[in-house]
CSV table of C-alpha atoms in Angstrom, one decimal:
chain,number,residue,atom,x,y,z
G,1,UNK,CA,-19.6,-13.7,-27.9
G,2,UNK,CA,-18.5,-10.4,-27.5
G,3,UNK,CA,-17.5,-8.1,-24.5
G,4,UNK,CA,-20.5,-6.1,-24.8
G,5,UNK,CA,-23.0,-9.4,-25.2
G,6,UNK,CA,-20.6,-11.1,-21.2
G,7,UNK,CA,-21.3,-7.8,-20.0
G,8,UNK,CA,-25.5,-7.8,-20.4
G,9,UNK,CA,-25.4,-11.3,-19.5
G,10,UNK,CA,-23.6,-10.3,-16.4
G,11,UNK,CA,-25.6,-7.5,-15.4
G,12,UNK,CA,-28.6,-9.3,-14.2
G,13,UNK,CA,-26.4,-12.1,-12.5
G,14,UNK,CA,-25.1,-9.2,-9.9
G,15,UNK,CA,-26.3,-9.9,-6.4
G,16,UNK,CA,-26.1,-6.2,-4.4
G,17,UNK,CA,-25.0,-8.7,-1.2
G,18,UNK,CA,-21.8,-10.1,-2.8
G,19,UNK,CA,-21.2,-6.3,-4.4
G,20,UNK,CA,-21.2,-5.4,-0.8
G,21,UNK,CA,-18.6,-7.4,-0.1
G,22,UNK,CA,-16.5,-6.7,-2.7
G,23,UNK,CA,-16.7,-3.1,-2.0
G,24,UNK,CA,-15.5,-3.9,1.6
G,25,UNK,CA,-12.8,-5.9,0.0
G,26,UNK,CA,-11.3,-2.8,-1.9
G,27,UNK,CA,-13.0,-3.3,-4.8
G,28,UNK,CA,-13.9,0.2,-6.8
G,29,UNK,CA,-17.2,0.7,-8.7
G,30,UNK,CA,-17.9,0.2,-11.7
G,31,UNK,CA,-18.4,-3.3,-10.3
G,32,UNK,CA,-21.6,-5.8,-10.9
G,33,UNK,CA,-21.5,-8.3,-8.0
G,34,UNK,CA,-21.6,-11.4,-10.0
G,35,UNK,CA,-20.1,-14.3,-8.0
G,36,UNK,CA,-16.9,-16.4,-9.4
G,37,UNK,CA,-19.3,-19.5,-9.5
G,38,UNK,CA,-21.4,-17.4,-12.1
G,39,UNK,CA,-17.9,-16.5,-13.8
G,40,UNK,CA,-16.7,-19.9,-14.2
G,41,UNK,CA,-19.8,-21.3,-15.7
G,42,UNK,CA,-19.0,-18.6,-18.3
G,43,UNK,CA,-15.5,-19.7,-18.6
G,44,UNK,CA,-16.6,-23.1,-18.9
G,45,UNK,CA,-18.3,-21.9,-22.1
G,46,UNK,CA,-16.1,-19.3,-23.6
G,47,UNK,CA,-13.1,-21.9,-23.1
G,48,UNK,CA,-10.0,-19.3,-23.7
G,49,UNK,CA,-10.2,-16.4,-25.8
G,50,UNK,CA,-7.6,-13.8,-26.3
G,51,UNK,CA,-9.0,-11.4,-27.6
G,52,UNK,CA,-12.4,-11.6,-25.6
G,53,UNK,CA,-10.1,-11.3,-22.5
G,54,UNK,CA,-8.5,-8.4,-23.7
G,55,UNK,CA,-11.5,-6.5,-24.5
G,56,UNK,CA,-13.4,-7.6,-21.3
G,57,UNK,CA,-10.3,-6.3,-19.2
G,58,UNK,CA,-10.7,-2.9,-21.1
G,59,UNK,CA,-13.9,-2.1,-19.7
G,60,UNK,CA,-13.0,-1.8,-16.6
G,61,UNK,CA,-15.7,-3.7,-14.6
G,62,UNK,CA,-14.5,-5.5,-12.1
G,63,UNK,CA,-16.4,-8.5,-12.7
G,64,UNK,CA,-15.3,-8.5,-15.9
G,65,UNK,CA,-11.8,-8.2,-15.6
G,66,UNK,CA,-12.0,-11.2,-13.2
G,67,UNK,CA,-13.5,-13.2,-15.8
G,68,UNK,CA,-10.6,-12.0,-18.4
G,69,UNK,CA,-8.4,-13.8,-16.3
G,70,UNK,CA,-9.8,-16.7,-16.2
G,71,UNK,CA,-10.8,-16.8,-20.1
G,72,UNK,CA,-7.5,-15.5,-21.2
G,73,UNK,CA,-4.8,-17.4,-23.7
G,74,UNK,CA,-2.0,-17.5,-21.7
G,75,UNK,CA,0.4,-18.5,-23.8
G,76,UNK,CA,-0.6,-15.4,-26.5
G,77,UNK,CA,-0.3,-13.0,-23.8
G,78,UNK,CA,2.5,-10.6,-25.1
G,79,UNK,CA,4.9,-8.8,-22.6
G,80,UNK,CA,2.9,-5.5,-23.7
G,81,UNK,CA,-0.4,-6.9,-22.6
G,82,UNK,CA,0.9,-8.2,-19.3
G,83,UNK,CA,2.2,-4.8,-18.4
G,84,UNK,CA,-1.1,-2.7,-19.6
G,85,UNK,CA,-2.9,-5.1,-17.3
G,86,UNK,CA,-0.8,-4.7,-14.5
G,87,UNK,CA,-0.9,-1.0,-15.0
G,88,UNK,CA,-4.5,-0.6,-15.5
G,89,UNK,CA,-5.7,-2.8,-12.8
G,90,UNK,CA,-8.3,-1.1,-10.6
G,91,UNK,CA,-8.0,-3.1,-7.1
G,92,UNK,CA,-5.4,-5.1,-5.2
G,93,UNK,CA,-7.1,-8.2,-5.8
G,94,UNK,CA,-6.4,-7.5,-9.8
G,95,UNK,CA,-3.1,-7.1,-9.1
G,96,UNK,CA,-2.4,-9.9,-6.5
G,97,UNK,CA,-4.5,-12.6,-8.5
G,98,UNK,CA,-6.0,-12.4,-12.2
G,99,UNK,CA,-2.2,-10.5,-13.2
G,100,UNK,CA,-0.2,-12.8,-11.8
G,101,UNK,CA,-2.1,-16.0,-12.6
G,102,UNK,CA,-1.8,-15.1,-16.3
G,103,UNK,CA,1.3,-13.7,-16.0
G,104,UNK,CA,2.9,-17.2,-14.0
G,105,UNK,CA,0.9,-19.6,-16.9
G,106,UNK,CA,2.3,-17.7,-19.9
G,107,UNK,CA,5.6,-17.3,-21.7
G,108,UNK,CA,7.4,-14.2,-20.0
G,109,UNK,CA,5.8,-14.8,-16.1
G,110,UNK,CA,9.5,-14.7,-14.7
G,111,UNK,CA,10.0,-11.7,-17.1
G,112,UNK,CA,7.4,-10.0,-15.9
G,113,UNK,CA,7.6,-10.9,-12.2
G,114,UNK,CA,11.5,-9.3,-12.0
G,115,UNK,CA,10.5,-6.3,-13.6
G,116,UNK,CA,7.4,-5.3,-11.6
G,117,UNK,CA,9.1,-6.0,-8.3
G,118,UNK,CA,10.8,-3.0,-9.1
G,119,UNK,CA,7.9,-0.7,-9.5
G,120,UNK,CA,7.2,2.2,-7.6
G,121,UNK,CA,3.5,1.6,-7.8
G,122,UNK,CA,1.9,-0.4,-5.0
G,123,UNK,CA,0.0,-2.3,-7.2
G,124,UNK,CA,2.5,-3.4,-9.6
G,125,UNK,CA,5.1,-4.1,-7.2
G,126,UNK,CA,2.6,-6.4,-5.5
G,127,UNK,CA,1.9,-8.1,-9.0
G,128,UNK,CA,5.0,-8.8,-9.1
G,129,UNK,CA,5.6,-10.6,-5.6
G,130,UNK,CA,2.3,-12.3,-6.6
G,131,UNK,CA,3.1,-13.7,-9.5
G,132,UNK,CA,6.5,-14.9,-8.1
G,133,UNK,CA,3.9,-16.7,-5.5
G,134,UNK,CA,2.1,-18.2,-8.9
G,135,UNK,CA,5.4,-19.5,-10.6
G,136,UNK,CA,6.2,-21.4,-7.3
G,137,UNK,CA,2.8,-23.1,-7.2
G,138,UNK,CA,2.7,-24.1,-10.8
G,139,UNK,CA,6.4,-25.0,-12.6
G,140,UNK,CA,8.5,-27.7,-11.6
G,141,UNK,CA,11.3,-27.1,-9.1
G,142,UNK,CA,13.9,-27.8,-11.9
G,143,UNK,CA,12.3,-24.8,-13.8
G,144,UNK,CA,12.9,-22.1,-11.2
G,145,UNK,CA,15.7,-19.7,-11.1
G,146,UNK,CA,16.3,-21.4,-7.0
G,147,UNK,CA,19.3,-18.9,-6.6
G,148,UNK,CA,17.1,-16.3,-7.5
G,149,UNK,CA,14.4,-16.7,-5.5
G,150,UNK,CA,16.4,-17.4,-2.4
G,151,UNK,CA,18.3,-13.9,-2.9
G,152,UNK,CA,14.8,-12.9,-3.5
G,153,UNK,CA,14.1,-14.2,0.1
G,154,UNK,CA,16.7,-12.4,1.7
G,155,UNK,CA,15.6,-9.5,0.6
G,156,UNK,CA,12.0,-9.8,1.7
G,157,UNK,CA,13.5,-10.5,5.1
G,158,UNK,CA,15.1,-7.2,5.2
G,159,UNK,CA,12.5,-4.8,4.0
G,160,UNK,CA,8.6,-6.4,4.3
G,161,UNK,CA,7.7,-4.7,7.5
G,162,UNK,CA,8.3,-1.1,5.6
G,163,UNK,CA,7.0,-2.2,2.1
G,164,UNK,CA,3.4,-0.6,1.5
G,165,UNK,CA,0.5,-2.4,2.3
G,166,UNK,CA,-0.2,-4.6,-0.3
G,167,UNK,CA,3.3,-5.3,-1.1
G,168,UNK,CA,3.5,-6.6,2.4
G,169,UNK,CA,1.0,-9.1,2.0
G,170,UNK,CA,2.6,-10.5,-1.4
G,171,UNK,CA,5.5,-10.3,0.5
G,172,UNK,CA,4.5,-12.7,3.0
G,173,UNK,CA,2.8,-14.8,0.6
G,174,UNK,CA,5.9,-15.3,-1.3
G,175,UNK,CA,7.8,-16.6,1.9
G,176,UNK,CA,4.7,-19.0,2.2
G,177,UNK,CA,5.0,-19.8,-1.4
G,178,UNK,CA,8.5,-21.0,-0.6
G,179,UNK,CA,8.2,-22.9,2.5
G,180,UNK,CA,5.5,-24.9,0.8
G,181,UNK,CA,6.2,-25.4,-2.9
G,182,UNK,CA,9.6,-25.5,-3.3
G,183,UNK,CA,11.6,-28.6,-1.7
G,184,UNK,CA,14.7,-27.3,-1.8
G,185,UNK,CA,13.9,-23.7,-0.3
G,186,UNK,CA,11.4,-25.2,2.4
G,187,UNK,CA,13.8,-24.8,5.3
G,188,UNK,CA,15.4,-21.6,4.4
G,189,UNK,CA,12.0,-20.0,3.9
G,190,UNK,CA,10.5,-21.3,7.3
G,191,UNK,CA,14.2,-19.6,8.9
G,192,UNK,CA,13.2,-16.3,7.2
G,193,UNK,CA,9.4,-16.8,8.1
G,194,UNK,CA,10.6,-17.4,12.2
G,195,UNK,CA,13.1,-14.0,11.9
G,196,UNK,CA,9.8,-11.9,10.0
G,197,UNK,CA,7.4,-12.8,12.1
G,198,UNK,CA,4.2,-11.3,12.3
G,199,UNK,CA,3.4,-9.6,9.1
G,200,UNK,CA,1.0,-6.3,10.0
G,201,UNK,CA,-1.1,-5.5,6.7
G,202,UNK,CA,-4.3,-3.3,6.8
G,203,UNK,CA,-7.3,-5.0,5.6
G,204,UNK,CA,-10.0,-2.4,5.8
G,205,UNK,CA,-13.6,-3.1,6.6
G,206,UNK,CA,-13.2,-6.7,6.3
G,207,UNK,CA,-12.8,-10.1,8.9
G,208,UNK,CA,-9.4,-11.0,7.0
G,209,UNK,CA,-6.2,-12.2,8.6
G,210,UNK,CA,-3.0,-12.3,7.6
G,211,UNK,CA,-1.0,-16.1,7.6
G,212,UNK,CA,1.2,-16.0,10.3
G,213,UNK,CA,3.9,-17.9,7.4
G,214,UNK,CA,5.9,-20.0,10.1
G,215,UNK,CA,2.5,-21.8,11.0
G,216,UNK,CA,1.6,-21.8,7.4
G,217,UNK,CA,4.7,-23.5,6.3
G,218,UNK,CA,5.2,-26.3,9.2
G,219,UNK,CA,1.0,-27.2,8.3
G,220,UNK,CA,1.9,-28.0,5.0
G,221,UNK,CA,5.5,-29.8,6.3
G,222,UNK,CA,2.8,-32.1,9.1
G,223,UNK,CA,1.0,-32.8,5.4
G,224,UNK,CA,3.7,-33.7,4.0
G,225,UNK,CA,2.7,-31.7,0.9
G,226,UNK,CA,6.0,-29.6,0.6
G,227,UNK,CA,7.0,-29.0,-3.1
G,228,UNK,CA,3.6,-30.6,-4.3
G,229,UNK,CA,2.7,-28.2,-7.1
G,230,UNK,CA,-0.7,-26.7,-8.6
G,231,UNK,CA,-1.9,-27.9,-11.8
G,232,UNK,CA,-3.1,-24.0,-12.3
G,233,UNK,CA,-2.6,-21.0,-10.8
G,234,UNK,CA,-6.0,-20.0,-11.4
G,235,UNK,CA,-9.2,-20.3,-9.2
């Protein structure tokens, strides 16, 4: 199928309810309202498509950006693509899940993830943080940079209560990330979760908290799921 053929069979698939509450959520028109269910069943079908991805990502509906995400080749994804993603995506939620879970399942996740830190844009920093999150949840604690990330940690500890908004959420999400996928780092994360603390992050016209990471991280320690990984990063 092509872009344009997804995109008619989306249209009628919109509910104006769930549109509301993406538009609560931060999400910019042009956007359908089509529920991730009703996206997956099309995954299901369009198994992954590189191309298709790119070109549903390009037309800048939300719905069916999301979908690129989930339909994309991973592995094909070329640094250029991952950065005119990150770039041109139109809401936080772009940037702190469909950019990162393709980014963390491809070939230059890490890559990607160090550079975009660095950004001066909001939304690409966050990408960045988020996609750290991603590689946490999905590869092997022998495959992570652990000196890295824990330098990575310290610095979060010093500056997430003046990074901007959505920053500060990845932020905190990457301490989480930590605590509860990485064995080795559990400890030290749940040390720099106690010193953080509360993590402040405005979440507009919506009933959303923020994890409070020290209770997040000593749940998953009670569970005894620390360093159990994801199969995917995508949901």
């Amino acid at each position: 199928m092509t872009a344009a053929e997804i995109i008619a069979e989306l249209k009628p698939l919109g509910k104006e309810s769930y549109k509301k509450v993406l538009l609560n959520h931060g999400i910019p028109e042009p956007v359908i309202g089509v529920s991730v269910e009703q996206l997956k069943k099309i995954q299901k079908r369009s198994n992954k498509d590189y191309q298709l991805a790119l070109d549903l990502y390009d037309t800048g509906i939300y719905d069916a950006m999301y979908l690129a995400g989930l339909i994309a080749d991973d592995q094909r994804m070329t640094k250029k693509d991952l950065q005119r993603w990150a770039e041109n995506a139109t809401s936080e939620a772009l940037c702190g899940y469909t950019v990162p879970w393709v980014a963390a399942e491809g070939r230059f996740g890490w890559e990607m993830a160090q550079k975009w830190i660095e950004s001066k844009k909001p939304n690409v920093a966050a990408a960045g943080w988020a996609t750290l999150v991603s590689l946490t949840a999905v590869k092997e604690d022998s495959e992570l940079e652990l000196s890295e990330l824990k330098r990575l940690l310290k610095r979060v500890e010093k500056t997430i209560h003046r990074a901007p908004n959505g920053v500060r959420y990845a932020m905190n999400s990457f301490v989480i990330a930590l605590g509860s996928y990485v064995k080795p780092l559990a400890e030290v994360a749940l040390k720099a979760a106690e010193k953080i603390g509360s993590v402040s992050v405005d979440v507009g016209n919506t009933s959303c908290k923020v994890p409070f990471a020290p209770d997040y991280i000593r749940k998953v320690q009670q569970r005894g799921t620390v360093g159990k990984k994801r199969k995917t990063a995508k949901c």
